[in-house]
Amino acid sequence: MVAKKTSGKNTAKPSKKKADLPVVARPSAPAVRGNNADVVAHETNIPVVREESPPPVVPPDKTVARVTVKTVARPSVKTVAKTAAVVNAVKTEDAGAKRGFSPRPMPDGNPYAPTPATVAEVIRETENIKTLRVVLEGSAMRSFAYEPGQVGQLSVFGMGESTFVINSPPSQKEYLQFSVMRAGEVTSAIHRLSAGDKVGVRAPLGNFFPYADWKGKDIFFVGGGIGMAPLRTIMLHLLERRKDYGKISLLYGARSPLDMAFAYELEDWMRRPDLDCTLTIDAPFEGWRHKVGLIPNVLLELAPAPKNCLAVICGPPIMIKFTVQALEKLQFAPENIITTLEKRMKCGIGICGRCNIGGRYVCMDGPVFSWAELQKLPPEL
Ligand SMILES: Cc1cc2nc3c(=O)[nH]c(=O)nc-3n(C[C@H](O)[C@H](O)[C@H](O)COP(=O)(O)OP(=O)(O)OC[C@H]3O[C@@H](n4cnc5c(N)ncnc54)[C@H](O)[C@@H]3O)c2cc1C
Ligand code: FES
């Protein structure tokens, strides 16, 4: 059952000409750090704080750690236990492939060694979400390749590492972007970083959105809160290949305008003629002129036609649950509902077993799954 009904108020279709988001005062006005900090008030009127200047020029050719992506079979746990160096030499039986798992990339060398990187810019998105743009050191940045939906382990030295979606599109070659919601120790340490700080990155990890199979189809993105991060990557990637796809729509919801990440981009997204963008918040908010209502309710109201359409959803588990129910009501087939999971990870490379659901490892067989695939897994989520 969906907890709350869509309000009848404020449901007028948003103007494509101007994204009339309200003027909002963020209660916890961000502490602006760094020399070039500026507060940008866009037409969305949601203040955006750039904590540091744009990423520095990548230093001259100085190879620190080479990230070469290659496809390997999943190594057996026994073999991996010997030494990390052996991992890459092992090309034993392709057990994963036999079980229908997709091939996956693995970095060369010690798979646990992060690539050194420098924080180039920090953007405060909301009271508890910050976006970091990090530049891999040496030639690693230029040679880095990844696909939309893949994740990275971002480490703060002396604190630990945590998993985040790379939410810059692969065409962005200057930096990798991670948006981090403060949850516990590591994410709090990440929130304390500023431009110039050193971090580590293990990436790319996991599978990705099978966008090549989506050609000719309509795509309906549904994002909730920080769940907009992976959708941003794939959505921008598809928009760069616009002619290959049918109608592209986005329904993005958050608790309030203050909780909307990427607020500085919403104006552009609302204006784009090639993207149908709808914003919603959970409860009325002064000055808000878009939808008010929980995402599943607004989705039912928008009622995208399921024929030749894929729904790609990401958000908190409760939102995913009710959004899937809404999509099923709209007659979307389970294989046409795609989501990404945030099951906790440790190694990220199929060794430690931390992320398994039944016979599947979220770090290797995911994080992207179709609803049809998830229905076959034990209900452990
Ligand atoms: C594939 C994947 C992609 C992710 N992408 C992002 C992203 O783009 N942005 C982002 O902000 N976060 C993302 N996460 C979640 C992020 O990894 C965790 O929030 C982070 O590891 C918490 O670390 P911590 O040390 O700060 O918190 P901890 O001290 O480890 O935990 C603090 C609290 O957060 C909960 N928590 C920790 N990890 C998770 C998790 N994976 N899922 C749900 N609850 C968790 C804990 O149960 C605890 O209640 C992703 C996770 C995965 C597995
Ligand atoms: S995180 Fe270690 S197996 Fe997936």
Short mmCIF file of C-alpha atoms and ligand atoms in Angstrom, two decimals:
data_model
loop_
_atom_site.label_atom_id
_atom_site.label_comp_id
_atom_site.label_asym_id
_atom_site.label_seq_id
_atom_site.Cartn_x
_atom_site.Cartn_y
_atom_site.Cartn_z
CA MET A 1 0.00 0.00 0.00
CA VAL A 2 1.29 3.41 -0.83
CA ALA A 3 1.44 5.48 2.28
CA LYS A 4 0.31 8.83 1.06
CA LYS A 5 -1.88 10.19 -1.71
CA THR A 6 -0.71 12.58 -4.33
CA SER A 7 -1.87 16.02 -3.42
CA GLY A 8 -4.29 17.61 -5.83
CA LYS A 9 -2.39 20.84 -5.41
CA ASN A 10 0.53 22.11 -7.41
CA THR A 11 0.30 19.44 -10.03
CA ALA A 12 0.41 21.65 -13.09
CA LYS A 13 2.86 20.40 -15.71
CA PRO A 14 6.06 22.30 -15.24
CA SER A 15 6.95 24.87 -17.79
CA LYS A 16 9.71 23.85 -20.16
CA LYS A 17 10.78 27.45 -20.41
CA LYS A 18 11.59 28.11 -16.82
CA ALA A 19 12.13 25.74 -13.95
CA ASP A 20 10.25 27.64 -11.30
CA LEU A 21 11.66 25.96 -8.26
CA PRO A 22 11.11 27.95 -5.13
CA VAL A 23 13.48 30.20 -3.37
CA VAL A 24 14.58 28.16 -0.43
CA ALA A 25 16.68 28.99 2.53
CA ARG A 26 18.77 26.05 3.50
CA PRO A 27 18.64 25.77 7.24
CA SER A 28 22.17 24.61 7.63
CA ALA A 29 23.82 27.19 5.49
CA PRO A 30 26.96 25.52 4.25
CA ALA A 31 30.28 26.66 5.51
CA VAL A 32 32.02 27.87 2.40
CA ARG A 33 35.58 26.71 2.18
CA GLY A 34 38.40 27.36 -0.18
CA ASN A 35 39.66 30.30 -2.11
CA ASN A 36 37.24 30.26 -4.97
CA ALA A 37 34.08 29.43 -3.14
CA ASP A 38 31.02 31.00 -4.61
CA VAL A 39 27.32 30.68 -4.16
CA VAL A 40 25.50 30.32 -7.43
CA ALA A 41 21.81 31.15 -7.44
CA HIS A 42 20.36 29.64 -10.60
CA GLU A 43 16.89 30.11 -11.94
CA THR A 44 15.96 27.11 -9.86
CA ASN A 45 16.65 29.37 -6.90
CA ILE A 46 18.11 26.54 -4.97
CA PRO A 47 21.46 27.84 -3.82
CA VAL A 48 24.41 25.82 -4.96
CA VAL A 49 27.64 26.00 -3.09
CA ARG A 50 30.81 25.21 -4.92
CA GLU A 51 33.34 24.66 -2.27
CA GLU A 52 36.37 24.70 -4.48
CA SER A 53 37.59 25.69 -7.88
CA PRO A 54 37.33 23.51 -11.00
CA PRO A 55 39.56 20.48 -11.21
CA PRO A 56 43.21 21.17 -11.75
CA VAL A 57 44.93 20.31 -14.96
CA VAL A 58 45.97 16.68 -14.85
CA PRO A 59 49.69 16.56 -14.06
CA PRO A 60 52.04 15.53 -16.83
CA ASP A 61 52.48 11.95 -17.71
CA LYS A 62 53.36 10.41 -14.36
CA THR A 63 52.01 6.95 -14.02
CA VAL A 64 51.12 6.14 -10.45
CA ALA A 65 48.82 3.21 -10.80
CA ARG A 66 47.59 1.98 -14.10
CA VAL A 67 43.93 1.02 -14.26
CA THR A 68 43.54 -1.23 -17.23
CA VAL A 69 40.17 -2.77 -17.63
CA LYS A 70 40.08 -6.30 -18.85
CA THR A 71 37.52 -9.01 -18.80
CA VAL A 72 38.24 -12.00 -16.62
CA ALA A 73 36.37 -14.94 -15.28
CA ARG A 74 35.50 -14.87 -11.60
CA PRO A 75 38.48 -16.43 -9.77
CA SER A 76 37.79 -19.15 -7.25
CA VAL A 77 37.95 -18.12 -3.61
CA LYS A 78 40.62 -20.73 -2.92
CA THR A 79 42.94 -19.39 -5.56
CA VAL A 80 42.43 -15.81 -4.54
CA ALA A 81 43.26 -16.61 -0.94
CA LYS A 82 46.89 -17.33 -1.89
CA THR A 83 47.95 -13.83 -2.80
CA ALA A 84 46.36 -10.86 -4.39
CA ALA A 85 48.99 -10.94 -7.12
CA VAL A 86 47.86 -14.36 -8.16
CA VAL A 87 44.36 -13.09 -8.71
CA ASN A 88 45.07 -11.56 -12.05
CA ALA A 89 47.05 -14.54 -13.27
CA VAL A 90 44.19 -16.89 -12.58
CA LYS A 91 42.12 -17.70 -15.58
CA THR A 92 40.58 -20.89 -14.35
CA GLU A 93 37.19 -22.23 -15.26
CA ASP A 94 34.61 -19.60 -16.05
CA ALA A 95 32.25 -20.68 -13.33
CA GLY A 96 30.43 -17.37 -13.46
CA ALA A 97 29.76 -17.63 -17.16
CA LYS A 98 28.42 -21.16 -16.74
CA ARG A 99 25.92 -19.80 -14.24
CA GLY A 100 24.88 -17.06 -16.58
CA PHE A 101 26.83 -14.27 -14.93
CA SER A 102 28.17 -11.52 -17.11
CA PRO A 103 31.89 -11.00 -17.70
CA ARG A 104 33.32 -8.39 -15.40
CA PRO A 105 36.29 -6.05 -15.33
CA MET A 106 39.09 -6.25 -12.81
CA PRO A 107 42.02 -3.92 -12.31
CA ASP A 108 45.52 -5.14 -13.06
CA GLY A 109 47.91 -5.77 -10.19
CA ASN A 110 46.88 -5.89 -6.55
CA PRO A 111 43.10 -5.53 -6.73
CA TYR A 112 42.98 -3.94 -3.27
CA ALA A 113 45.46 -1.18 -4.06
CA PRO A 114 43.60 2.05 -4.73
CA THR A 115 44.69 4.47 -7.39
CA PRO A 116 45.85 7.68 -5.72
CA ALA A 117 43.63 10.62 -6.55
CA THR A 118 43.17 14.25 -5.58
CA VAL A 119 39.94 15.95 -4.64
CA ALA A 120 39.51 18.74 -7.15
CA GLU A 121 36.16 20.14 -6.12
CA VAL A 122 33.54 19.67 -3.45
CA ILE A 123 29.94 20.70 -4.04
CA ARG A 124 27.45 20.74 -1.20
CA GLU A 125 24.27 19.30 -2.67
CA THR A 126 22.05 19.13 0.41
CA GLU A 127 22.48 19.23 4.15
CA ASN A 128 23.79 15.63 4.09
CA ILE A 129 24.96 15.04 0.52
CA LYS A 130 28.21 16.28 -0.97
CA THR A 131 29.56 15.74 -4.45
CA LEU A 132 33.27 15.22 -4.90
CA ARG A 133 35.12 15.53 -8.15
CA VAL A 134 38.34 13.59 -7.96
CA VAL A 135 41.19 13.39 -10.42
CA LEU A 136 43.16 10.17 -10.66
CA GLU A 137 46.86 10.82 -10.54
CA GLY A 138 49.23 10.63 -13.47
CA SER A 139 47.98 9.07 -16.69
CA ALA A 140 45.38 7.01 -14.80
CA MET A 141 42.74 9.68 -15.35
CA ARG A 142 43.20 9.83 -19.09
CA SER A 143 43.19 6.05 -19.50
CA PHE A 144 40.27 5.44 -17.15
CA ALA A 145 37.28 3.82 -18.84
CA TYR A 146 33.96 2.85 -17.31
CA GLU A 147 30.33 2.35 -18.12
CA PRO A 148 27.21 4.00 -16.65
CA GLY A 149 26.11 2.19 -13.50
CA GLN A 150 29.56 1.06 -12.43
CA VAL A 151 30.75 1.96 -8.97
CA GLY A 152 34.01 2.75 -7.23
CA GLN A 153 35.45 2.32 -3.77
CA LEU A 154 36.47 5.73 -2.51
CA SER A 155 38.95 5.63 0.36
CA VAL A 156 39.95 8.16 2.95
CA PHE A 157 43.38 7.09 4.15
CA GLY A 158 43.33 5.93 7.74
CA MET A 159 39.53 5.72 7.78
CA GLY A 160 38.45 3.14 5.22
CA GLU A 161 36.66 2.91 1.92
CA SER A 162 33.03 2.93 0.84
CA THR A 163 31.16 2.20 -2.36
CA PHE A 164 29.70 4.96 -4.51
CA VAL A 165 28.34 5.16 -8.01
CA ILE A 166 30.49 7.06 -10.47
CA ASN A 167 27.93 9.65 -11.41
CA SER A 168 29.83 11.56 -14.04
CA PRO A 169 29.14 10.24 -17.54
CA PRO A 170 32.00 8.35 -19.22
CA SER A 171 32.42 11.26 -21.65
CA GLN A 172 33.69 13.34 -18.71
CA LYS A 173 37.42 12.67 -18.91
CA GLU A 174 38.69 15.33 -16.50
CA TYR A 175 37.45 13.87 -13.25
CA LEU A 176 35.29 11.21 -11.62
CA GLN A 177 32.28 12.43 -9.71
CA PHE A 178 30.90 10.77 -6.57
CA SER A 179 27.91 12.06 -4.59
CA VAL A 180 28.09 10.95 -1.00
CA MET A 181 25.31 10.93 1.56
CA ARG A 182 26.61 11.08 5.13
CA ALA A 183 25.77 7.79 6.84
CA GLY A 184 28.56 6.73 9.19
CA GLU A 185 32.30 6.94 9.71
CA VAL A 186 33.70 6.80 6.21
CA THR A 187 31.08 9.03 4.64
CA SER A 188 31.55 11.56 7.46
CA ALA A 189 35.29 11.52 6.77
CA ILE A 190 34.57 12.08 3.08
CA HIS A 191 32.39 15.04 4.01
CA ARG A 192 35.35 16.58 5.82
CA LEU A 193 37.52 16.50 2.68
CA SER A 194 38.28 19.58 0.69
CA ALA A 195 40.05 20.38 -2.57
CA GLY A 196 43.63 19.23 -2.62
CA ASP A 197 43.10 16.32 -0.24
CA LYS A 198 44.37 12.91 -1.31
CA VAL A 199 42.02 9.95 -1.59
CA GLY A 200 42.12 6.49 -3.11
CA VAL A 201 39.85 5.07 -5.80
CA ARG A 202 39.28 1.44 -6.74
CA ALA A 203 37.19 1.47 -9.87
CA PRO A 204 35.43 0.61 -12.03
CA LEU A 205 33.60 -2.19 -10.25
CA GLY A 206 30.44 -4.09 -11.03
CA ASN A 207 28.22 -4.35 -14.05
CA PHE A 208 26.46 -1.52 -15.82
CA PHE A 209 23.18 -0.54 -17.46
CA PRO A 210 22.76 -2.59 -20.65
CA TYR A 211 21.95 0.52 -22.65
CA ALA A 212 22.99 -1.01 -25.98
CA ASP A 213 19.96 -3.31 -25.66
CA TRP A 214 17.68 -0.36 -25.02
CA LYS A 215 18.04 1.23 -28.45
CA GLY A 216 14.73 2.28 -29.98
CA LYS A 217 12.90 2.08 -26.66
CA ASP A 218 11.36 4.74 -24.45
CA ILE A 219 13.17 5.08 -21.14
CA PHE A 220 11.44 6.24 -17.99
CA PHE A 221 13.83 7.08 -15.14
CA VAL A 222 12.52 7.23 -11.59
CA GLY A 223 14.94 8.57 -8.98
CA GLY A 224 14.51 9.15 -5.27
CA GLY A 225 16.95 11.23 -3.21
CA ILE A 226 20.56 10.12 -3.57
CA GLY A 227 19.24 7.40 -5.92
CA MET A 228 19.44 10.09 -8.58
CA ALA A 229 23.23 9.53 -8.68
CA PRO A 230 23.36 6.41 -10.88
CA LEU A 231 20.45 7.68 -12.95
CA ARG A 232 22.34 10.90 -13.67
CA THR A 233 25.17 8.91 -15.26
CA ILE A 234 23.02 6.75 -17.51
CA MET A 235 20.56 9.54 -18.33
CA LEU A 236 23.32 11.91 -19.48
CA HIS A 237 24.92 9.04 -21.39
CA LEU A 238 21.68 8.33 -23.27
CA LEU A 239 21.05 12.01 -23.91
CA GLU A 240 24.47 12.14 -25.59
CA ARG A 241 23.17 9.40 -27.91
CA ARG A 242 19.71 10.86 -28.17
CA LYS A 243 18.73 9.60 -31.60
CA ASP A 244 19.22 5.98 -30.56
CA TYR A 245 16.36 6.10 -28.05
CA GLY A 246 12.67 6.93 -27.98
CA LYS A 247 11.10 9.26 -25.43
CA ILE A 248 13.31 9.83 -22.37
CA SER A 249 11.54 10.85 -19.16
CA LEU A 250 12.66 11.50 -15.61
CA LEU A 251 10.59 11.54 -12.46
CA TYR A 252 12.79 12.77 -9.63
CA GLY A 253 11.52 13.02 -6.09
CA ALA A 254 12.87 14.03 -2.72
CA ARG A 255 11.42 14.79 0.68
CA SER A 256 11.64 18.55 0.07
CA PRO A 257 13.37 20.94 -2.33
CA LEU A 258 16.19 21.11 0.21
CA ASP A 259 16.84 17.40 -0.27
CA MET A 260 17.16 17.55 -4.06
CA ALA A 261 20.65 16.70 -5.24
CA PHE A 262 21.92 18.21 -8.49
CA ALA A 263 19.60 21.20 -7.98
CA TYR A 264 21.91 23.29 -10.17
CA GLU A 265 21.18 20.97 -13.12
CA LEU A 266 17.43 20.72 -12.75
CA GLU A 267 16.84 23.96 -14.57
CA ASP A 268 18.65 22.59 -17.62
CA TRP A 269 16.89 19.27 -17.39
CA MET A 270 13.47 20.94 -17.18
CA ARG A 271 14.22 23.06 -20.23
CA ARG A 272 15.56 20.32 -22.46
CA PRO A 273 13.16 19.54 -25.31
CA ASP A 274 14.54 16.01 -25.51
CA LEU A 275 13.85 15.15 -21.87
CA ASP A 276 10.49 15.08 -20.12
CA CYS A 277 11.36 15.97 -16.54
CA THR A 278 8.95 15.92 -13.58
CA LEU A 279 9.90 16.89 -10.05
CA THR A 280 8.02 15.99 -6.91
CA ILE A 281 8.40 16.44 -3.18
CA ASP A 282 6.71 14.50 -0.41
CA ALA A 283 4.82 17.35 1.26
CA PRO A 284 3.78 20.90 0.37
CA PHE A 285 6.57 23.46 0.60
CA GLU A 286 6.18 27.19 0.29
CA GLY A 287 6.95 28.40 -3.22
CA TRP A 288 7.10 24.92 -4.76
CA ARG A 289 5.28 24.85 -8.06
CA HIS A 290 5.87 21.30 -9.15
CA LYS A 291 4.30 18.03 -8.06
CA VAL A 292 3.60 17.21 -4.46
CA GLY A 293 3.25 13.55 -3.66
CA LEU A 294 5.18 10.38 -3.12
CA ILE A 295 7.02 9.08 -6.16
CA PRO A 296 4.84 5.96 -6.72
CA ASN A 297 1.67 8.08 -6.63
CA VAL A 298 3.04 10.63 -9.06
CA LEU A 299 4.21 7.79 -11.28
CA LEU A 300 0.68 6.38 -11.39
CA GLU A 301 -0.59 9.83 -12.25
CA LEU A 302 1.91 10.23 -15.10
CA ALA A 303 1.11 6.67 -16.19
CA PRO A 304 3.87 5.99 -18.72
CA ALA A 305 2.75 3.47 -21.32
CA PRO A 306 4.55 0.15 -20.79
CA LYS A 307 4.71 -0.72 -24.48
CA ASN A 308 8.29 -0.52 -25.73
CA CYS A 309 9.27 1.28 -22.52
CA LEU A 310 11.86 0.47 -19.84
CA ALA A 311 11.59 1.84 -16.33
CA VAL A 312 14.93 2.46 -14.63
CA ILE A 313 14.57 3.16 -10.93
CA CYS A 314 16.89 3.92 -8.04
CA GLY A 315 16.29 5.17 -4.55
CA PRO A 316 15.81 3.99 -1.00
CA PRO A 317 14.51 0.41 -0.65
CA ILE A 318 11.04 1.54 0.46
CA MET A 319 10.73 3.77 -2.59
CA ILE A 320 11.88 0.98 -4.91
CA LYS A 321 9.35 -1.41 -3.37
CA PHE A 322 6.35 0.86 -3.93
CA THR A 323 7.61 2.14 -7.28
CA VAL A 324 7.87 -1.43 -8.56
CA GLN A 325 4.31 -2.05 -7.35
CA ALA A 326 3.15 1.04 -9.24
CA LEU A 327 4.97 -0.09 -12.38
CA GLU A 328 3.37 -3.51 -12.11
CA LYS A 329 -0.01 -1.80 -11.87
CA LEU A 330 0.89 0.04 -15.07
CA GLN A 331 1.58 -3.37 -16.66
CA PHE A 332 5.36 -3.06 -16.91
CA ALA A 333 6.86 -6.54 -17.32
CA PRO A 334 9.46 -7.48 -14.66
CA GLU A 335 12.22 -7.67 -17.29
CA ASN A 336 11.45 -4.06 -18.27
CA ILE A 337 12.01 -2.75 -14.76
CA ILE A 338 15.70 -2.10 -14.07
CA THR A 339 17.16 -1.09 -10.75
CA THR A 340 20.48 -0.85 -8.94
CA LEU A 341 21.07 -2.37 -5.52
CA GLU A 342 22.99 -0.89 -2.64
CA LYS A 343 23.78 -4.07 -0.78
CA ARG A 344 26.84 -3.45 1.39
CA MET A 345 30.16 -4.29 -0.22
CA LYS A 346 33.68 -4.77 0.98
CA CYS A 347 36.13 -6.15 -1.57
CA GLY A 348 34.00 -5.22 -4.56
CA ILE A 349 35.59 -7.97 -6.64
CA GLY A 350 33.76 -11.15 -5.66
CA ILE A 351 36.21 -12.41 -3.06
CA CYS A 352 34.94 -11.65 0.43
CA GLY A 353 31.32 -12.78 0.01
CA ARG A 354 30.00 -9.72 1.86
CA CYS A 355 27.50 -8.75 -0.82
CA ASN A 356 26.00 -12.02 -1.91
CA ILE A 357 22.31 -12.64 -2.32
CA GLY A 358 21.90 -16.33 -2.85
CA GLY A 359 24.33 -17.27 -5.61
CA ARG A 360 24.72 -13.73 -6.85
CA TYR A 361 27.30 -11.17 -5.85
CA VAL A 362 26.01 -7.64 -6.04
CA CYS A 363 29.57 -6.38 -6.60
CA MET A 364 30.03 -8.46 -9.73
CA ASP A 365 26.67 -9.57 -11.05
CA GLY A 366 25.22 -6.21 -10.06
CA PRO A 367 24.61 -3.60 -8.90
CA VAL A 368 22.30 -3.35 -11.93
CA PHE A 369 19.56 -5.98 -12.04
CA SER A 370 16.19 -6.32 -13.70
CA TRP A 371 13.19 -6.93 -11.50
CA ALA A 372 12.82 -10.29 -13.25
CA GLU A 373 16.33 -11.26 -12.05
CA LEU A 374 15.68 -10.06 -8.52
CA GLN A 375 12.51 -12.11 -8.28
CA LYS A 376 14.61 -15.24 -8.72
CA LEU A 377 16.86 -14.35 -5.76
CA PRO A 378 16.17 -15.12 -2.09
CA PRO A 379 14.27 -12.27 -0.38
CA GLU A 380 17.30 -11.05 1.60
CA LEU A 381 17.19 -7.40 0.69
C1 LIG B 1 26.62 -0.49 -5.27
C2 LIG B 1 26.51 0.61 -4.26
C3 LIG B 1 26.44 1.92 -4.69
C4 LIG B 1 26.32 2.96 -3.75
N1 LIG B 1 26.30 4.24 -4.23
C5 LIG B 1 26.20 5.25 -3.34
C6 LIG B 1 26.23 6.59 -3.80
O1 LIG B 1 26.37 6.90 -5.01
N2 LIG B 1 26.12 7.56 -2.87
C7 LIG B 1 25.97 7.29 -1.52
O2 LIG B 1 25.87 8.22 -0.74
N3 LIG B 1 25.96 6.03 -1.08
C8 LIG B 1 26.08 5.01 -1.94
N4 LIG B 1 26.11 3.72 -1.47
C9 LIG B 1 25.99 3.48 -0.02
C10 LIG B 1 27.32 3.73 0.65
O3 LIG B 1 28.26 2.76 0.21
C11 LIG B 1 27.18 3.63 2.19
O4 LIG B 1 26.33 4.66 2.63
C12 LIG B 1 28.52 3.81 2.86
O5 LIG B 1 29.33 2.68 2.60
C13 LIG B 1 28.37 3.97 4.36
O6 LIG B 1 29.67 4.00 4.90
P1 LIG B 1 29.95 4.62 6.33
O7 LIG B 1 31.25 4.07 6.83
O8 LIG B 1 29.84 6.09 6.30
O9 LIG B 1 28.74 4.08 7.17
P2 LIG B 1 28.72 2.87 8.18
O10 LIG B 1 29.30 3.34 9.47
O11 LIG B 1 29.30 1.66 7.55
O12 LIG B 1 27.16 2.70 8.30
C14 LIG B 1 26.33 3.80 8.73
C15 LIG B 1 24.88 3.43 8.48
O13 LIG B 1 24.65 3.32 7.06
C16 LIG B 1 24.14 2.01 6.76
N5 LIG B 1 24.74 1.56 5.49
C17 LIG B 1 26.04 1.37 5.26
N6 LIG B 1 26.24 0.92 4.02
C18 LIG B 1 25.02 0.82 3.45
C19 LIG B 1 24.55 0.41 2.18
N7 LIG B 1 25.36 -0.04 1.22
N8 LIG B 1 23.23 0.44 1.96
C20 LIG B 1 22.39 0.86 2.91
N9 LIG B 1 22.77 1.25 4.13
C21 LIG B 1 24.07 1.24 4.40
C22 LIG B 1 24.58 1.15 7.92
O14 LIG B 1 23.73 0.03 8.07
C23 LIG B 1 24.48 2.09 9.08
O15 LIG B 1 23.15 2.21 9.54
C24 LIG B 1 26.26 2.68 -2.38
C25 LIG B 1 26.36 1.36 -1.94
C26 LIG B 1 26.51 0.34 -2.86
C27 LIG B 1 26.67 -1.04 -2.38
S1 FES B 2 31.91 -7.20 -1.85
FE1 FES B 2 33.20 -8.90 -1.57
S2 FES B 2 32.20 -10.41 -2.69
FE2 FES B 2 31.08 -8.65 -3.18
#
